[in-house]
Amino acid sequence: MVLQARQGRDSGEEAVVRRLARARKAPADLVLRARMVELSWAGSRVPAIAAELMCSQKTVRCWLHRFNRDGLEGLEDLGGQGRKPRITEAERSRVIALVKQPPPGRLTVQAGGDLEAADPAGPPEWTLDALAERARAAGIEIGRSQVRRILLAEGVRWRRTRSWIRSKDPDFEGKGRGSSACTPARPPTRRSSASTNWGR
């Protein structure tokens, strides 16, 4: 019986495999395994895949079997070979997808012209803490520092947003009207010279 990688369980799984197969910053072993699956989807058989990727047929068979059984998680390193990743590649992709979504608390202009947020209690802007909290609510056990490492690996430059008009202080009041751009200049004063006594 000819061994082939099964089709993705859904479009999301297939998209992640194809993206991994072309990734430049993902672990090399993971990219290689994703390439095995992609080549199998394209109709290549085990000997041809092994020849193209310069590895043994046994290795190709091992990872195709694991993908067929466990999906994306099957492409992760086997247990006992170094530190196990805290999150799977699929969960990592879901964290990256979060950044592309608008923050739930951000105000947007509605059809009637009013400003409204999808979730008034949600964060108005994505911060590392807000992303980690949203990911945990989706069932992904992840911390702030790990979110930061994932974004850096994807080439995302994270800048902390500074807002000068928001404050947690209930007595905070915004600044009033700024000073006029046409504030008259101070008139120059004539410098007085020290008095001298020529009568001496």
mmCIF file of C-alpha atoms in Angstrom:
data_model
loop_
_atom_site.group_PDB
_atom_site.id
_atom_site.type_symbol
_atom_site.label_atom_id
_atom_site.label_comp_id
_atom_site.label_asym_id
_atom_site.label_seq_id
_atom_site.Cartn_x
_atom_site.Cartn_y
_atom_site.Cartn_z
ATOM 1 C CA MET A 1 0.000 0.000 0.000
ATOM 2 C CA VAL A 2 1.348 3.417 -0.999
ATOM 3 C CA LEU A 3 1.894 5.744 1.972
ATOM 4 C CA GLN A 4 0.568 9.279 1.461
ATOM 5 C CA ALA A 5 -0.174 12.172 3.780
ATOM 6 C CA ARG A 6 -3.873 12.522 4.445
ATOM 7 C CA GLN A 7 -5.531 15.779 3.413
ATOM 8 C CA GLY A 8 -5.794 18.547 6.008
ATOM 9 C CA ARG A 9 -8.677 18.175 8.435
ATOM 10 C CA ASP A 10 -9.725 21.680 7.468
ATOM 11 C CA SER A 11 -8.463 24.629 5.434
ATOM 12 C CA GLY A 12 -6.720 26.026 8.530
ATOM 13 C CA GLU A 13 -4.571 22.938 9.074
ATOM 14 C CA GLU A 14 -3.610 22.792 5.406
ATOM 15 C CA ALA A 15 -2.740 26.505 5.358
ATOM 16 C CA VAL A 16 -0.474 26.119 8.413
ATOM 17 C CA VAL A 17 1.370 23.162 6.842
ATOM 18 C CA ARG A 18 1.931 25.064 3.591
ATOM 19 C CA ARG A 19 3.103 28.167 5.440
ATOM 20 C CA LEU A 20 5.481 26.093 7.561
ATOM 21 C CA ALA A 21 6.918 24.433 4.465
ATOM 22 C CA ARG A 22 8.058 27.882 3.259
ATOM 23 C CA ALA A 23 8.866 29.477 6.618
ATOM 24 C CA ARG A 24 12.294 31.041 7.074
ATOM 25 C CA LYS A 25 12.205 31.556 10.815
ATOM 26 C CA ALA A 26 10.552 28.330 11.984
ATOM 27 C CA PRO A 27 12.740 25.467 13.297
ATOM 28 C CA ALA A 28 14.460 23.695 10.381
ATOM 29 C CA ASP A 29 13.216 20.233 11.437
ATOM 30 C CA LEU A 30 9.617 21.428 11.471
ATOM 31 C CA VAL A 31 9.995 23.025 8.025
ATOM 32 C CA LEU A 32 11.454 19.765 6.670
ATOM 33 C CA ARG A 33 8.535 17.716 8.012
ATOM 34 C CA ALA A 34 5.990 20.158 6.592
ATOM 35 C CA ARG A 35 7.757 19.864 3.215
ATOM 36 C CA MET A 36 7.364 16.055 3.400
ATOM 37 C CA VAL A 37 3.613 16.447 3.859
ATOM 38 C CA GLU A 38 3.322 19.071 1.118
ATOM 39 C CA LEU A 39 5.276 16.953 -1.373
ATOM 40 C CA SER A 40 3.075 13.989 -0.530
ATOM 41 C CA TRP A 41 -0.010 16.119 -1.192
ATOM 42 C CA ALA A 42 1.504 16.988 -4.578
ATOM 43 C CA GLY A 43 1.621 13.271 -5.433
ATOM 44 C CA SER A 44 5.276 12.464 -4.696
ATOM 45 C CA ARG A 45 5.940 9.031 -3.219
ATOM 46 C CA VAL A 46 8.207 8.248 -0.278
ATOM 47 C CA PRO A 47 11.392 7.453 -2.325
ATOM 48 C CA ALA A 48 11.042 10.692 -4.338
ATOM 49 C CA ILE A 49 10.416 12.788 -1.201
ATOM 50 C CA ALA A 50 13.453 11.256 0.533
ATOM 51 C CA ALA A 51 15.643 11.950 -2.513
ATOM 52 C CA GLU A 52 14.483 15.566 -2.835
ATOM 53 C CA LEU A 53 14.873 16.375 0.856
ATOM 54 C CA MET A 54 18.085 14.319 1.216
ATOM 55 C CA CYS A 55 16.893 12.142 4.085
ATOM 56 C CA SER A 56 16.094 8.456 4.539
ATOM 57 C CA GLN A 57 12.865 6.846 3.392
ATOM 58 C CA LYS A 58 12.395 5.599 6.949
ATOM 59 C CA THR A 59 12.392 9.209 8.193
ATOM 60 C CA VAL A 60 9.792 10.235 5.614
ATOM 61 C CA ARG A 61 7.557 7.296 6.509
ATOM 62 C CA CYS A 62 7.860 8.072 10.223
ATOM 63 C CA TRP A 63 6.699 11.691 9.856
ATOM 64 C CA LEU A 64 3.954 10.957 7.328
ATOM 65 C CA HIS A 65 2.534 8.328 9.707
ATOM 66 C CA ARG A 66 2.719 10.791 12.596
ATOM 67 C CA PHE A 67 0.972 13.519 10.586
ATOM 68 C CA ASN A 68 -1.750 11.095 9.488
ATOM 69 C CA ARG A 69 -2.344 10.119 13.113
ATOM 70 C CA ASP A 70 -1.861 13.403 15.039
ATOM 71 C CA GLY A 71 -2.023 16.200 12.477
ATOM 72 C CA LEU A 72 0.118 19.287 13.115
ATOM 73 C CA GLU A 73 1.011 18.108 16.619
ATOM 74 C CA GLY A 74 2.470 14.971 15.040
ATOM 75 C CA LEU A 75 5.114 17.093 13.305
ATOM 76 C CA GLU A 76 6.466 18.305 16.658
ATOM 77 C CA ASP A 77 9.596 16.689 18.123
ATOM 78 C CA LEU A 78 9.219 13.280 19.681
ATOM 79 C CA GLY A 79 9.056 13.168 23.485
ATOM 80 C CA GLY A 80 12.373 12.819 25.276
ATOM 81 C CA GLN A 81 14.364 14.630 22.566
ATOM 82 C CA GLY A 82 15.109 17.936 24.200
ATOM 83 C CA ARG A 83 12.705 20.362 25.782
ATOM 84 C CA LYS A 84 9.102 19.936 24.655
ATOM 85 C CA PRO A 85 7.548 23.155 23.292
ATOM 86 C CA ARG A 86 5.020 24.686 25.670
ATOM 87 C CA ILE A 87 2.565 25.309 22.852
ATOM 88 C CA THR A 88 1.980 23.532 19.560
ATOM 89 C CA GLU A 89 2.570 25.050 16.136
ATOM 90 C CA ALA A 90 -1.190 25.259 15.622
ATOM 91 C CA GLU A 91 -1.568 27.264 18.857
ATOM 92 C CA ARG A 92 1.342 29.480 17.810
ATOM 93 C CA SER A 93 -0.465 30.225 14.544
ATOM 94 C CA ARG A 94 -3.624 31.117 16.453
ATOM 95 C CA VAL A 95 -1.657 33.619 18.567
ATOM 96 C CA ILE A 96 -0.257 35.242 15.398
ATOM 97 C CA ALA A 97 -3.768 35.370 13.922
ATOM 98 C CA LEU A 98 -4.964 37.279 17.011
ATOM 99 C CA VAL A 99 -2.638 40.197 16.232
ATOM 100 C CA LYS A 100 -4.221 40.583 12.794
ATOM 101 C CA GLN A 101 -7.670 41.033 14.313
ATOM 102 C CA PRO A 102 -8.832 44.451 15.543
ATOM 103 C CA PRO A 103 -8.828 44.736 19.346
ATOM 104 C CA PRO A 104 -12.369 44.048 20.656
ATOM 105 C CA GLY A 105 -12.471 47.274 22.659
ATOM 106 C CA ARG A 106 -11.441 49.556 19.783
ATOM 107 C CA LEU A 107 -14.055 52.116 18.802
ATOM 108 C CA THR A 108 -15.201 51.866 15.191
ATOM 109 C CA VAL A 109 -17.621 54.009 13.210
ATOM 110 C CA GLN A 110 -20.941 52.215 12.779
ATOM 111 C CA ALA A 111 -23.411 52.571 9.899
ATOM 112 C CA GLY A 112 -25.283 55.387 11.673
ATOM 113 C CA GLY A 113 -22.073 57.316 12.306
ATOM 114 C CA ASP A 114 -21.846 56.413 16.006
ATOM 115 C CA LEU A 115 -18.660 55.144 17.604
ATOM 116 C CA GLU A 116 -19.033 51.713 19.143
ATOM 117 C CA ALA A 117 -16.760 48.873 20.310
ATOM 118 C CA ALA A 118 -17.477 45.195 19.660
ATOM 119 C CA ASP A 119 -16.689 44.502 23.333
ATOM 120 C CA PRO A 120 -16.635 47.643 25.511
ATOM 121 C CA ALA A 121 -14.926 45.676 28.286
ATOM 122 C CA GLY A 122 -12.211 44.422 25.910
ATOM 123 C CA PRO A 123 -8.816 46.058 25.327
ATOM 124 C CA PRO A 124 -8.899 49.101 22.988
ATOM 125 C CA GLU A 125 -5.419 48.238 21.675
ATOM 126 C CA TRP A 126 -3.308 45.084 21.575
ATOM 127 C CA THR A 127 -0.661 44.869 24.242
ATOM 128 C CA LEU A 128 1.403 41.812 25.131
ATOM 129 C CA ASP A 129 -0.688 41.339 28.274
ATOM 130 C CA ALA A 130 -3.965 41.687 26.361
ATOM 131 C CA LEU A 131 -2.847 39.182 23.712
ATOM 132 C CA ALA A 132 -1.728 36.671 26.355
ATOM 133 C CA GLU A 133 -5.030 37.049 28.209
ATOM 134 C CA ARG A 134 -7.053 36.605 24.985
ATOM 135 C CA ALA A 135 -5.025 33.524 24.039
ATOM 136 C CA ARG A 136 -5.564 31.997 27.492
ATOM 137 C CA ALA A 137 -9.313 32.643 27.158
ATOM 138 C CA ALA A 138 -9.132 30.617 23.916
ATOM 139 C CA GLY A 139 -7.538 27.726 25.797
ATOM 140 C CA ILE A 140 -3.873 28.396 24.957
ATOM 141 C CA GLU A 141 -1.629 28.324 28.027
ATOM 142 C CA ILE A 142 0.810 31.112 27.247
ATOM 143 C CA GLY A 143 2.539 33.977 29.041
ATOM 144 C CA ARG A 144 3.398 37.552 28.075
ATOM 145 C CA SER A 145 7.077 36.839 27.381
ATOM 146 C CA GLN A 146 6.209 33.896 25.141
ATOM 147 C CA VAL A 147 3.827 36.070 23.097
ATOM 148 C CA ARG A 148 6.673 38.561 22.674
ATOM 149 C CA ARG A 149 9.080 35.832 21.472
ATOM 150 C CA ILE A 150 6.530 34.548 18.944
ATOM 151 C CA LEU A 151 5.980 38.040 17.511
ATOM 152 C CA LEU A 152 9.718 38.722 17.325
ATOM 153 C CA ALA A 153 10.241 35.413 15.499
ATOM 154 C CA GLU A 154 7.611 36.534 12.974
ATOM 155 C CA GLY A 155 9.439 39.835 12.454
ATOM 156 C CA VAL A 156 6.783 41.910 14.238
ATOM 157 C CA ARG A 157 8.248 44.975 15.926
ATOM 158 C CA TRP A 158 6.332 45.565 19.098
ATOM 159 C CA ARG A 159 5.968 49.172 20.184
ATOM 160 C CA ARG A 160 4.353 50.095 23.418
ATOM 161 C CA THR A 161 1.550 52.544 22.751
ATOM 162 C CA ARG A 162 1.704 55.651 24.888
ATOM 163 C CA SER A 163 -1.517 57.527 25.396
ATOM 164 C CA TRP A 164 -1.487 60.993 26.922
ATOM 165 C CA ILE A 165 -5.263 61.394 27.013
ATOM 166 C CA ARG A 166 -6.182 58.314 29.057
ATOM 167 C CA SER A 167 -5.716 57.819 32.748
ATOM 168 C CA LYS A 168 -6.886 55.312 35.374
ATOM 169 C CA ASP A 169 -7.211 58.181 37.847
ATOM 170 C CA PRO A 170 -10.964 58.955 38.255
ATOM 171 C CA ASP A 171 -10.132 62.623 39.004
ATOM 172 C CA PHE A 172 -8.031 62.958 35.861
ATOM 173 C CA GLU A 173 -9.033 65.790 33.566
ATOM 174 C CA GLY A 174 -7.665 66.315 30.099
ATOM 175 C CA LYS A 175 -5.639 69.391 29.340
ATOM 176 C CA GLY A 176 -7.568 72.465 28.412
ATOM 177 C CA ARG A 177 -7.109 74.509 25.296
ATOM 178 C CA GLY A 178 -3.480 74.916 24.327
ATOM 179 C CA SER A 179 -1.826 78.290 24.143
ATOM 180 C CA SER A 180 -2.297 80.320 21.002
ATOM 181 C CA ALA A 181 0.220 79.894 18.233
ATOM 182 C CA CYS A 182 0.256 83.710 17.931
ATOM 183 C CA THR A 183 1.381 84.517 21.460
ATOM 184 C CA PRO A 184 2.993 87.938 21.234
ATOM 185 C CA ALA A 185 6.696 87.994 21.749
ATOM 186 C CA ARG A 186 8.030 89.719 24.812
ATOM 187 C CA PRO A 187 9.132 93.226 23.845
ATOM 188 C CA PRO A 188 12.875 93.698 24.072
ATOM 189 C CA THR A 189 14.033 95.799 27.003
ATOM 190 C CA ARG A 190 16.865 98.215 26.791
ATOM 191 C CA ARG A 191 19.795 97.152 28.843
ATOM 192 C CA SER A 192 20.821 99.876 31.245
ATOM 193 C CA SER A 193 24.531 100.467 31.633
ATOM 194 C CA ALA A 194 26.089 100.837 35.017
ATOM 195 C CA SER A 195 26.230 104.428 36.141
ATOM 196 C CA THR A 196 29.623 106.043 36.150
ATOM 197 C CA ASN A 197 30.668 109.099 38.047
ATOM 198 C CA TRP A 198 32.689 111.361 35.758
ATOM 199 C CA GLY A 199 32.702 114.121 38.336
ATOM 200 C CA ARG A 200 35.454 112.496 40.388
#
